Amino acid sequence: MTQPAAPEQDENKLIAERREKLKSLREAQAASGAIAFPNDFKPNHRAARVHQEHGAIEREAFEAAIAAGEKIDVSVAGRMMLKRVMGKASFATLQDATGRIQVYVVRDDVGEADYAAFKHWDLGDIVGAEGLLIKTKTGELSIHATRIRLLTKSLRPLPDKFHGMQDQELKYRQRYVDLIMDESARARFAARSATLAALRAFMAGHGFMEVETPMLHPIPGGANAKPFVTHHNALEQQMFLRIAPELYLKRLIVGGFERVFEINRSFRNEGISVRHNPEFTMMEFYAAYWNYQDLMDFTEQLLRDTAQRAAGTLQLSYQGKPVDLSQPFQRLTIREAIAAHTDIGAGVDDAARLTARLKKLGLSEDKDRLSQRSLASLQVMYFEEEVEQHLWQPTFIMEHPTEISPLARANDARPEVTERFELYITGREMANGFSELNDAEDQAARFQSQVSAKDAGDDEAMFYDADFVRALEYGMPPTGGCGVGIDRLMMLLTDSPSIRDVILFPALRREAV
């Protein structure tokens, strides 16, 4: 039999020791009528606020105030991250949701029994402390405890305080430990919360109403993607996890709500990468009487406002390279982007030359059916392979082919392309928007074309949604709609290299037991 590694043996031993401590605690407290995990301690203060209000006060001023009877009593609770036992007096550092604060524990002040118990508590335990605010000889703001309590016994040891969690996958799998140990991880997700609040404030300020639409769909729609399939027992029918809220939001436009948005969780049964997670967050918004030009103007304002509120600046840095949100975002058609970032020249309009280049890039004709694709479709493929990664500064890419944009309005002058854009920053798509197709008969024909593509083997093609066509038949005003990827936006705002860094619990393969 293979012997477990030494670190695992050490951890198992430490866990066993902590379980013994808990067992002893239960036995001792059972005899006294107390409980092992009390829930009646109510902290009245938070570490950050205490530092903010009193951290700048000099030690002499503290001592003078105490001598004059002006005491500052505080009570805090948090996880014990550091501990130094020194005879009759000891120090502990507690960490709450806002930061850390030191507690000075003296045997004669908390009582001999509590002090003896404190000396056996472990790092990671949740502790409550009450006492007098002081400044130590080294000038550190501290709580001179008059009462300390063990609130929760931690049964597993924390990672080494100097190195933290080194295994990146372990950080994702045990996010709770990552958050305990890594202040930057906590700051990253606090920034995410601030970003969502900023987005909501901006949308509300521009007359948009936040709504909620179903996550279980009888027909998947709103994007070209492979859905997750489930089954509803009571309805006795197959259901799909939402791949996008688009078709429901546009139903609301039909119903008379002229500006709506939803910050939604969507699901796509596709690959996992540094930019893709099967469960992700995006914001979709729709406005009656807007077109794609209005959407680009608004999206630009939205990102600037959000970055300023959440990050405090429009001059960002991502993976060592600057990103400037203060300048007007560039606007290029797909053809213009290819011309600007490749040497293909006139070949951009030559299907044979594009096909040859795509084959050199490793895209086989059998796999991608290159010979069956239109010129516009080949241009998109070439753009994705050769141009996307060069779009570092904010750039709107416009005029996507009608054949791959089944929900977008075709350009009146050039019906082979749509009034659609994708926003790229740091070589990644951040947003996708277009003038919405509100011609019910055209939409029905587009859906039918998608059904044909699905029958031919395209498992990302859309289904025919008869109810949505019926909704359009009642009449939808001219409308613009856009989706913004929240996770990728957070990667930019927090300078995170992987989408897993900005999702609290990313999708992972099931852990072996």
Short mmCIF file of C-alpha atoms in Angstrom, two decimals:
data_model
loop_
_atom_site.label_atom_id
_atom_site.label_comp_id
_atom_site.label_asym_id
_atom_site.label_seq_id
_atom_site.Cartn_x
_atom_site.Cartn_y
_atom_site.Cartn_z
CA MET A 1 0.00 0.00 0.00
CA THR A 2 1.28 3.46 -0.91
CA GLN A 3 2.12 5.54 2.12
CA PRO A 4 0.61 9.07 2.25
CA ALA A 5 3.01 11.97 1.90
CA ALA A 6 4.54 13.43 5.04
CA PRO A 7 2.62 16.76 4.87
CA GLU A 8 -0.66 14.83 4.74
CA GLN A 9 0.43 12.77 7.74
CA ASP A 10 1.30 15.97 9.61
CA GLU A 11 -2.04 17.55 8.76
CA ASN A 12 -3.96 14.45 9.80
CA LYS A 13 -2.11 14.51 13.11
CA LEU A 14 -2.96 18.17 13.65
CA ILE A 15 -6.61 17.55 12.82
CA ALA A 16 -6.68 14.66 15.29
CA GLU A 17 -5.20 16.89 17.98
CA ARG A 18 -7.81 19.58 17.32
CA ARG A 19 -10.61 17.04 17.45
CA GLU A 20 -9.32 15.93 20.84
CA LYS A 21 -9.39 19.54 22.00
CA LEU A 22 -12.98 19.84 20.82
CA LYS A 23 -13.85 16.60 22.58
CA SER A 24 -12.37 17.91 25.81
CA LEU A 25 -14.19 21.18 25.33
CA ARG A 26 -17.51 19.41 24.87
CA GLU A 27 -16.92 17.29 27.98
CA ALA A 28 -15.92 20.26 30.13
CA GLN A 29 -18.77 22.43 28.92
CA ALA A 30 -21.34 19.65 29.23
CA ALA A 31 -20.49 19.47 32.92
CA SER A 32 -20.96 23.23 33.32
CA GLY A 33 -24.06 23.53 31.15
CA ALA A 34 -22.29 25.65 28.52
CA ILE A 35 -22.14 24.83 24.81
CA ALA A 36 -19.20 24.21 22.53
CA PHE A 37 -20.33 26.55 19.74
CA PRO A 38 -22.02 29.59 21.36
CA ASN A 39 -23.96 32.04 19.18
CA ASP A 40 -24.77 34.80 21.65
CA PHE A 41 -21.66 36.98 21.19
CA LYS A 42 -22.45 40.21 19.31
CA PRO A 43 -19.40 42.23 18.18
CA ASN A 44 -20.11 45.94 18.17
CA HIS A 45 -17.06 47.02 16.19
CA ARG A 46 -15.15 46.14 13.01
CA ALA A 47 -11.38 46.14 12.74
CA ALA A 48 -11.11 48.59 9.83
CA ARG A 49 -13.45 51.12 11.44
CA VAL A 50 -11.54 50.96 14.74
CA HIS A 51 -8.26 51.63 12.90
CA GLN A 52 -9.85 54.39 10.84
CA GLU A 53 -11.27 56.22 13.85
CA HIS A 54 -8.47 55.73 16.38
CA GLY A 55 -5.34 54.57 14.55
CA ALA A 56 -3.81 58.04 14.22
CA ILE A 57 -4.09 58.85 17.94
CA GLU A 58 -0.71 58.91 19.68
CA ARG A 59 0.04 56.52 22.54
CA GLU A 60 0.47 59.37 25.01
CA ALA A 61 -2.99 60.69 24.14
CA PHE A 62 -4.47 57.26 24.78
CA GLU A 63 -2.78 57.03 28.17
CA ALA A 64 -3.89 60.53 29.11
CA ALA A 65 -7.49 59.79 28.14
CA ILE A 66 -7.48 56.55 30.11
CA ALA A 67 -6.03 58.35 33.14
CA ALA A 68 -8.83 60.90 32.84
CA GLY A 69 -11.42 58.12 32.79
CA GLU A 70 -12.17 58.48 29.05
CA LYS A 71 -11.99 54.85 28.06
CA ILE A 72 -12.80 53.47 24.62
CA ASP A 73 -14.44 50.09 25.05
CA VAL A 74 -14.74 47.85 22.01
CA SER A 75 -15.87 44.33 21.21
CA VAL A 76 -14.74 42.44 18.12
CA ALA A 77 -14.89 38.93 16.75
CA GLY A 78 -12.85 37.20 14.11
CA ARG A 79 -10.53 34.40 13.12
CA MET A 80 -7.31 34.12 15.11
CA MET A 81 -4.50 34.48 12.58
CA LEU A 82 -1.51 35.08 14.86
CA LYS A 83 -0.78 34.21 18.48
CA ARG A 84 2.15 34.82 20.81
CA VAL A 85 2.02 33.34 24.31
CA MET A 86 4.42 34.96 26.78
CA GLY A 87 3.86 33.77 30.33
CA LYS A 88 1.17 35.84 32.01
CA ALA A 89 0.51 38.05 28.96
CA SER A 90 -0.03 37.16 25.32
CA PHE A 91 -0.97 38.66 21.98
CA ALA A 92 -3.42 37.47 19.34
CA THR A 93 -4.43 38.94 15.99
CA LEU A 94 -8.07 38.62 14.96
CA GLN A 95 -9.25 38.98 11.37
CA ASP A 96 -12.82 39.98 10.56
CA ALA A 97 -14.41 40.85 7.23
CA THR A 98 -12.78 44.30 7.20
CA GLY A 99 -9.23 43.62 8.38
CA ARG A 100 -7.14 42.70 11.40
CA ILE A 101 -6.70 43.98 14.91
CA GLN A 102 -4.42 42.90 17.75
CA VAL A 103 -5.71 41.72 21.12
CA TYR A 104 -3.58 41.94 24.27
CA VAL A 105 -4.52 39.16 26.69
CA VAL A 106 -3.35 39.33 30.31
CA ARG A 107 -4.07 36.50 32.75
CA ASP A 108 -5.02 38.77 35.63
CA ASP A 109 -7.53 40.70 33.48
CA VAL A 110 -9.40 37.83 31.80
CA GLY A 111 -9.12 35.36 34.65
CA GLU A 112 -6.89 32.37 35.15
CA ALA A 113 -9.35 29.81 33.70
CA ASP A 114 -9.99 31.75 30.49
CA TYR A 115 -6.30 32.51 30.08
CA ALA A 116 -5.40 28.86 30.47
CA ALA A 117 -8.02 27.96 27.86
CA PHE A 118 -6.77 30.69 25.51
CA LYS A 119 -3.28 29.25 25.53
CA HIS A 120 -4.68 26.02 24.01
CA TRP A 121 -6.67 27.69 21.28
CA ASP A 122 -5.39 27.27 17.73
CA LEU A 123 -4.84 29.53 14.75
CA GLY A 124 -8.02 29.52 12.72
CA ASP A 125 -10.33 29.47 15.75
CA ILE A 126 -13.08 32.10 15.80
CA VAL A 127 -12.67 34.26 18.90
CA GLY A 128 -14.64 37.07 20.50
CA ALA A 129 -12.86 39.75 22.52
CA GLU A 130 -14.04 42.70 24.59
CA GLY A 131 -11.84 45.30 26.22
CA LEU A 132 -10.17 48.67 26.31
CA LEU A 133 -8.57 50.23 23.24
CA ILE A 134 -4.88 51.01 23.79
CA LYS A 135 -1.64 51.69 21.96
CA THR A 136 1.21 49.30 22.74
CA LYS A 137 4.81 50.38 23.33
CA THR A 138 5.47 49.69 19.64
CA GLY A 139 2.58 51.96 18.68
CA GLU A 140 0.17 49.24 17.52
CA LEU A 141 -3.51 49.82 18.12
CA SER A 142 -4.74 46.95 20.29
CA ILE A 143 -7.57 45.77 22.48
CA HIS A 144 -6.57 45.15 26.09
CA ALA A 145 -8.99 42.28 26.68
CA THR A 146 -11.23 42.06 29.70
CA ARG A 147 -13.09 39.09 28.24
CA ILE A 148 -12.29 36.54 25.57
CA ARG A 149 -14.40 33.65 24.28
CA LEU A 150 -13.91 30.78 21.90
CA LEU A 151 -16.85 30.96 19.49
CA THR A 152 -15.93 28.33 16.90
CA LYS A 153 -13.28 25.62 17.11
CA SER A 154 -11.37 25.20 13.85
CA LEU A 155 -10.62 21.55 13.15
CA ARG A 156 -8.29 22.05 10.21
CA PRO A 157 -4.98 23.94 10.33
CA LEU A 158 -4.52 26.99 8.14
CA PRO A 159 -1.79 27.03 5.47
CA ASP A 160 1.61 28.36 6.43
CA LYS A 161 1.20 32.06 7.20
CA PHE A 162 4.26 33.09 5.19
CA HIS A 163 3.47 31.15 2.01
CA GLY A 164 -0.31 30.78 2.04
CA MET A 165 -1.87 28.53 -0.57
CA GLN A 166 0.59 27.88 -3.39
CA ASP A 167 -1.52 25.46 -5.44
CA GLN A 168 -3.68 27.56 -7.79
CA GLU A 169 -6.28 24.85 -8.34
CA LEU A 170 -6.55 24.39 -4.59
CA LYS A 171 -7.32 28.11 -4.32
CA TYR A 172 -10.26 27.63 -6.69
CA ARG A 173 -11.43 24.41 -5.08
CA GLN A 174 -11.14 25.66 -1.50
CA ARG A 175 -11.98 29.29 -2.06
CA TYR A 176 -12.92 29.66 1.60
CA VAL A 177 -9.30 29.03 2.59
CA ASP A 178 -8.03 31.31 -0.16
CA LEU A 179 -10.21 34.12 1.18
CA ILE A 180 -9.00 33.53 4.74
CA MET A 181 -5.34 33.68 3.77
CA ASP A 182 -5.15 36.12 0.86
CA GLU A 183 -6.13 39.75 1.38
CA SER A 184 -5.87 40.40 -2.36
CA ALA A 185 -8.44 37.68 -3.04
CA ARG A 186 -10.88 39.31 -0.63
CA ALA A 187 -10.21 42.69 -2.26
CA ARG A 188 -10.82 41.21 -5.72
CA PHE A 189 -14.28 39.98 -4.82
CA ALA A 190 -15.11 43.14 -2.91
CA ALA A 191 -14.28 44.97 -6.15
CA ARG A 192 -16.67 42.68 -8.00
CA SER A 193 -19.46 43.60 -5.60
CA ALA A 194 -18.65 47.31 -6.04
CA THR A 195 -18.67 46.88 -9.82
CA LEU A 196 -22.13 45.30 -9.81
CA ALA A 197 -23.40 48.11 -7.61
CA ALA A 198 -21.90 50.66 -10.01
CA LEU A 199 -23.52 48.98 -13.00
CA ARG A 200 -26.92 48.97 -11.32
CA ALA A 201 -26.58 52.63 -10.34
CA PHE A 202 -25.64 53.65 -13.88
CA MET A 203 -28.49 51.72 -15.45
CA ALA A 204 -31.06 53.05 -12.99
CA GLY A 205 -29.75 56.56 -13.57
CA HIS A 206 -30.48 56.19 -17.27
CA GLY A 207 -34.04 55.01 -16.87
CA PHE A 208 -33.53 51.25 -17.11
CA MET A 209 -35.65 48.89 -15.01
CA GLU A 210 -33.99 45.79 -13.57
CA VAL A 211 -35.96 42.61 -14.22
CA GLU A 212 -35.63 38.87 -13.70
CA THR A 213 -36.30 36.27 -16.36
CA PRO A 214 -36.36 32.45 -16.21
CA MET A 215 -33.22 30.37 -15.89
CA LEU A 216 -35.05 27.20 -16.97
CA HIS A 217 -36.09 27.46 -20.62
CA PRO A 218 -38.30 25.12 -22.61
CA ILE A 219 -36.37 26.25 -25.73
CA PRO A 220 -32.77 27.50 -25.48
CA GLY A 221 -32.26 30.79 -27.28
CA GLY A 222 -30.57 34.17 -27.38
CA ALA A 223 -27.15 32.92 -28.49
CA ASN A 224 -25.41 30.31 -30.60
CA ALA A 225 -24.26 27.92 -27.90
CA LYS A 226 -24.62 24.34 -26.70
CA PRO A 227 -27.01 24.23 -23.73
CA PHE A 228 -27.12 22.17 -20.56
CA VAL A 229 -30.11 19.83 -20.67
CA THR A 230 -32.24 18.86 -17.68
CA HIS A 231 -35.71 17.49 -17.01
CA HIS A 232 -38.65 19.00 -15.15
CA ASN A 233 -40.48 16.18 -13.38
CA ALA A 234 -43.74 18.00 -12.62
CA LEU A 235 -44.10 19.35 -16.16
CA GLU A 236 -42.81 16.08 -17.61
CA GLN A 237 -40.70 17.86 -20.18
CA GLN A 238 -37.12 18.50 -21.15
CA MET A 239 -35.74 21.87 -20.05
CA PHE A 240 -32.55 23.81 -20.75
CA LEU A 241 -30.45 26.02 -18.52
CA ARG A 242 -30.43 29.57 -19.82
CA ILE A 243 -27.76 30.37 -22.39
CA ALA A 244 -28.92 34.01 -22.56
CA PRO A 245 -31.92 36.05 -21.35
CA GLU A 246 -32.28 37.89 -24.67
CA LEU A 247 -35.55 36.53 -26.00
CA TYR A 248 -37.37 37.05 -22.70
CA LEU A 249 -36.05 40.60 -22.34
CA LYS A 250 -37.25 41.45 -25.83
CA ARG A 251 -40.67 40.04 -24.94
CA LEU A 252 -40.73 42.72 -22.23
CA ILE A 253 -39.96 45.40 -24.82
CA VAL A 254 -42.97 44.10 -26.76
CA GLY A 255 -44.99 44.35 -23.55
CA GLY A 256 -44.23 48.04 -23.18
CA PHE A 257 -41.22 48.26 -20.84
CA GLU A 258 -39.01 50.40 -23.03
CA ARG A 259 -35.72 50.07 -21.11
CA VAL A 260 -34.88 46.86 -19.24
CA PHE A 261 -31.75 45.13 -18.01
CA GLU A 262 -30.84 41.95 -16.18
CA ILE A 263 -27.64 40.90 -14.44
CA ASN A 264 -27.95 37.21 -15.04
CA ARG A 265 -26.30 33.84 -14.61
CA SER A 266 -26.11 31.96 -17.89
CA PHE A 267 -24.86 28.49 -18.74
CA ARG A 268 -23.15 27.08 -21.82
CA ASN A 269 -22.07 23.48 -22.11
CA GLU A 270 -18.81 24.28 -23.81
CA GLY A 271 -15.08 24.39 -23.14
CA ILE A 272 -13.27 25.72 -20.07
CA SER A 273 -10.33 28.09 -20.46
CA VAL A 274 -8.79 31.20 -18.90
CA ARG A 275 -11.61 33.13 -20.63
CA HIS A 276 -14.49 30.66 -20.41
CA ASN A 277 -16.46 29.14 -17.55
CA PRO A 278 -19.62 27.10 -18.23
CA GLU A 279 -21.52 29.18 -15.66
CA PHE A 280 -20.96 32.90 -16.04
CA THR A 281 -22.45 36.32 -15.34
CA MET A 282 -23.40 38.94 -17.87
CA MET A 283 -25.57 42.00 -18.03
CA GLU A 284 -27.98 42.35 -20.92
CA PHE A 285 -29.90 45.56 -21.57
CA TYR A 286 -32.45 46.62 -24.17
CA ALA A 287 -33.75 50.06 -25.10
CA ALA A 288 -36.61 50.87 -27.46
CA TYR A 289 -35.86 53.39 -30.22
CA TRP A 290 -32.10 52.79 -30.04
CA ASN A 291 -29.88 51.32 -32.73
CA TYR A 292 -26.39 49.85 -32.60
CA GLN A 293 -24.77 53.29 -32.83
CA ASP A 294 -26.66 54.40 -29.73
CA LEU A 295 -25.61 51.18 -28.01
CA MET A 296 -21.92 51.75 -28.73
CA ASP A 297 -22.10 55.27 -27.32
CA PHE A 298 -23.91 54.04 -24.21
CA THR A 299 -21.66 51.01 -23.67
CA GLU A 300 -18.61 53.26 -23.81
CA GLN A 301 -20.12 55.53 -21.16
CA LEU A 302 -21.15 52.52 -19.07
CA LEU A 303 -17.64 51.04 -18.94
CA ARG A 304 -16.04 54.38 -18.15
CA ASP A 305 -18.44 55.10 -15.32
CA THR A 306 -18.09 51.59 -13.89
CA ALA A 307 -14.29 51.62 -14.02
CA GLN A 308 -14.14 55.03 -12.38
CA ARG A 309 -16.45 53.95 -9.55
CA ALA A 310 -15.02 50.47 -9.01
CA ALA A 311 -11.31 50.99 -9.81
CA GLY A 312 -11.01 54.73 -9.23
CA THR A 313 -9.28 55.36 -12.56
CA LEU A 314 -9.65 55.06 -16.34
CA GLN A 315 -5.92 54.40 -16.78
CA LEU A 316 -5.81 50.67 -16.13
CA SER A 317 -2.99 48.16 -16.35
CA TYR A 318 -3.58 44.59 -17.42
CA GLN A 319 -0.78 42.02 -17.15
CA GLY A 320 1.83 44.77 -17.36
CA LYS A 321 0.34 46.62 -20.33
CA PRO A 322 -1.69 49.86 -20.17
CA VAL A 323 -5.37 50.01 -21.05
CA ASP A 324 -6.78 53.51 -21.55
CA LEU A 325 -10.54 53.83 -21.13
CA SER A 326 -10.46 57.63 -21.22
CA GLN A 327 -10.01 57.92 -24.99
CA PRO A 328 -12.82 57.38 -27.55
CA PHE A 329 -13.12 53.67 -28.35
CA GLN A 330 -11.99 52.83 -31.87
CA ARG A 331 -14.65 51.59 -34.33
CA LEU A 332 -13.73 49.25 -37.18
CA THR A 333 -15.60 46.89 -39.45
CA ILE A 334 -14.37 43.31 -39.61
CA ARG A 335 -12.78 44.02 -43.00
CA GLU A 336 -11.08 47.17 -41.69
CA ALA A 337 -9.72 45.31 -38.67
CA ILE A 338 -8.28 42.56 -40.87
CA ALA A 339 -6.68 45.16 -43.13
CA ALA A 340 -5.23 47.04 -40.16
CA HIS A 341 -3.72 44.03 -38.38
CA THR A 342 -2.72 41.56 -41.12
CA ASP A 343 -0.89 41.64 -44.44
CA ILE A 344 -3.57 39.91 -46.49
CA GLY A 345 -4.44 43.11 -48.39
CA ALA A 346 -6.92 42.56 -51.22
CA GLY A 347 -7.12 38.93 -50.19
CA VAL A 348 -9.62 39.94 -47.51
CA ASP A 349 -12.27 39.72 -50.25
CA ASP A 350 -10.93 36.51 -51.82
CA ALA A 351 -12.55 33.37 -50.39
CA ALA A 352 -9.84 31.08 -51.84
CA ARG A 353 -7.00 33.07 -50.25
CA LEU A 354 -8.78 33.24 -46.91
CA THR A 355 -9.40 29.49 -47.03
CA ALA A 356 -5.74 28.83 -47.79
CA ARG A 357 -4.61 30.98 -44.88
CA LEU A 358 -7.05 29.34 -42.48
CA LYS A 359 -5.75 25.91 -43.48
CA LYS A 360 -2.19 27.09 -42.77
CA LEU A 361 -3.39 28.10 -39.33
CA GLY A 362 -4.44 24.50 -38.72
CA LEU A 363 -8.17 24.72 -39.44
CA SER A 364 -9.02 21.65 -41.48
CA GLU A 365 -11.65 21.73 -44.18
CA ASP A 366 -13.29 18.60 -42.81
CA LYS A 367 -13.62 20.03 -39.32
CA ASP A 368 -14.76 23.53 -40.22
CA ARG A 369 -16.29 22.91 -43.67
CA LEU A 370 -14.29 25.81 -45.06
CA SER A 371 -15.29 25.13 -48.65
CA GLN A 372 -18.97 25.51 -47.70
CA ARG A 373 -18.56 28.84 -45.93
CA SER A 374 -19.40 32.21 -47.43
CA LEU A 375 -16.83 34.97 -47.84
CA ALA A 376 -18.29 36.85 -44.86
CA SER A 377 -18.08 33.75 -42.67
CA LEU A 378 -14.45 33.15 -43.71
CA GLN A 379 -13.63 36.75 -42.86
CA VAL A 380 -15.02 36.26 -39.37
CA MET A 381 -12.99 33.07 -38.88
CA TYR A 382 -9.82 34.80 -40.07
CA PHE A 383 -10.55 37.76 -37.82
CA GLU A 384 -10.95 35.48 -34.81
CA GLU A 385 -7.73 33.60 -35.55
CA GLU A 386 -5.46 36.50 -36.53
CA VAL A 387 -6.88 39.82 -35.32
CA GLU A 388 -8.66 39.46 -31.96
CA GLN A 389 -5.48 39.20 -29.91
CA HIS A 390 -4.19 42.51 -31.32
CA LEU A 391 -7.20 44.53 -30.12
CA TRP A 392 -5.70 45.59 -26.78
CA GLN A 393 -7.18 49.07 -26.48
CA PRO A 394 -11.00 49.31 -26.51
CA THR A 395 -12.26 48.65 -30.04
CA PHE A 396 -15.73 48.12 -31.44
CA ILE A 397 -15.79 45.61 -34.32
CA MET A 398 -18.84 46.08 -36.56
CA GLU A 399 -20.82 44.55 -39.43
CA HIS A 400 -20.99 40.85 -38.65
CA PRO A 401 -22.46 38.59 -41.35
CA THR A 402 -26.23 38.14 -41.31
CA GLU A 403 -25.85 34.37 -41.60
CA ILE A 404 -24.15 34.12 -38.18
CA SER A 405 -26.29 36.80 -36.50
CA PRO A 406 -29.80 35.30 -36.45
CA LEU A 407 -31.26 37.88 -34.01
CA ALA A 408 -29.68 41.05 -35.40
CA ARG A 409 -31.18 43.52 -37.85
CA ALA A 410 -29.61 43.46 -41.31
CA ASN A 411 -28.08 46.64 -42.65
CA ASP A 412 -30.59 48.31 -44.98
CA ALA A 413 -27.94 49.19 -47.58
CA ARG A 414 -25.93 45.95 -47.27
CA PRO A 415 -28.28 43.13 -46.17
CA GLU A 416 -25.45 40.59 -46.10
CA VAL A 417 -24.16 42.22 -42.87
CA THR A 418 -25.93 43.27 -39.69
CA GLU A 419 -26.01 46.35 -37.50
CA ARG A 420 -23.97 44.54 -34.89
CA PHE A 421 -20.81 45.14 -32.90
CA GLU A 422 -18.50 43.30 -30.53
CA LEU A 423 -16.34 45.24 -28.08
CA TYR A 424 -12.78 43.98 -27.60
CA ILE A 425 -10.37 44.98 -24.83
CA THR A 426 -7.06 43.20 -24.10
CA GLY A 427 -7.75 40.89 -27.04
CA ARG A 428 -10.99 39.60 -25.52
CA GLU A 429 -14.61 40.11 -26.36
CA MET A 430 -16.23 42.18 -23.60
CA ALA A 431 -19.63 43.00 -25.09
CA ASN A 432 -21.89 42.10 -27.99
CA GLY A 433 -24.73 44.28 -29.19
CA PHE A 434 -26.91 45.04 -32.18
CA SER A 435 -29.96 46.69 -33.59
CA GLU A 436 -32.60 44.08 -32.88
CA LEU A 437 -34.49 42.27 -35.58
CA ASN A 438 -38.14 43.26 -35.14
CA ASP A 439 -39.52 41.90 -38.43
CA ALA A 440 -41.45 38.80 -37.33
CA GLU A 441 -41.40 37.19 -40.78
CA ASP A 442 -37.67 37.76 -41.20
CA GLN A 443 -37.09 36.35 -37.71
CA ALA A 444 -39.12 33.25 -38.53
CA ALA A 445 -37.03 32.70 -41.66
CA ARG A 446 -33.79 33.17 -39.71
CA PHE A 447 -34.93 30.64 -37.11
CA GLN A 448 -35.78 28.19 -39.86
CA SER A 449 -32.30 28.63 -41.30
CA GLN A 450 -30.86 27.88 -37.86
CA VAL A 451 -32.96 24.71 -37.64
CA SER A 452 -31.53 23.60 -40.97
CA ALA A 453 -28.02 24.24 -39.68
CA LYS A 454 -28.78 22.21 -36.54
CA ASP A 455 -30.13 19.35 -38.67
CA ALA A 456 -26.87 19.48 -40.62
CA GLY A 457 -24.87 18.91 -37.42
CA ASP A 458 -24.34 22.36 -35.89
CA ASP A 459 -25.10 21.70 -32.20
CA GLU A 460 -24.73 25.42 -31.37
CA ALA A 461 -27.40 26.55 -33.84
CA MET A 462 -30.67 27.90 -32.40
CA PHE A 463 -34.03 26.22 -32.09
CA TYR A 464 -37.18 27.63 -33.64
CA ASP A 465 -38.97 29.66 -30.96
CA ALA A 466 -42.58 29.98 -32.10
CA ASP A 467 -43.67 31.98 -29.03
CA PHE A 468 -40.96 34.59 -29.62
CA VAL A 469 -42.06 34.93 -33.25
CA ARG A 470 -45.62 35.34 -31.99
CA ALA A 471 -44.45 38.08 -29.62
CA LEU A 472 -42.82 39.93 -32.52
CA GLU A 473 -46.03 39.60 -34.49
CA TYR A 474 -47.68 41.84 -31.89
CA GLY A 475 -45.06 44.43 -32.78
CA MET A 476 -41.74 45.34 -31.15
CA PRO A 477 -40.53 48.93 -31.54
CA PRO A 478 -37.10 49.55 -33.08
CA THR A 479 -34.76 48.36 -30.33
CA GLY A 480 -31.08 48.06 -29.48
CA GLY A 481 -29.73 45.39 -27.15
CA CYS A 482 -26.32 44.57 -25.69
CA GLY A 483 -24.71 41.98 -23.43
CA VAL A 484 -21.63 42.76 -21.30
CA GLY A 485 -19.54 39.93 -19.87
CA ILE A 486 -19.17 40.71 -16.16
CA ASP A 487 -16.50 38.09 -15.49
CA ARG A 488 -14.21 39.33 -18.26
CA LEU A 489 -14.82 42.91 -17.18
CA MET A 490 -13.71 41.93 -13.69
CA MET A 491 -10.58 40.30 -15.09
CA LEU A 492 -9.72 43.70 -16.59
CA LEU A 493 -10.61 45.79 -13.54
CA THR A 494 -8.71 43.55 -11.10
CA ASP A 495 -5.81 42.63 -13.41
CA SER A 496 -6.63 38.92 -13.14
CA PRO A 497 -5.12 36.52 -15.71
CA SER A 498 -7.86 33.88 -15.50
CA ILE A 499 -11.64 34.00 -15.35
CA ARG A 500 -11.40 31.56 -12.43
CA ASP A 501 -9.72 34.29 -10.39
CA VAL A 502 -12.87 36.44 -10.47
CA ILE A 503 -15.49 33.71 -9.96
CA LEU A 504 -15.86 32.67 -6.34
CA PHE A 505 -16.55 29.03 -7.14
CA PRO A 506 -15.48 28.21 -10.72
CA ALA A 507 -16.38 24.94 -12.41
CA LEU A 508 -13.87 22.18 -11.62
CA ARG A 509 -13.67 18.48 -12.21
CA ARG A 510 -15.11 16.58 -9.25
CA GLU A 511 -12.49 16.01 -6.56
CA ALA A 512 -11.28 12.43 -6.22
CA VAL A 513 -12.31 10.92 -2.89
#
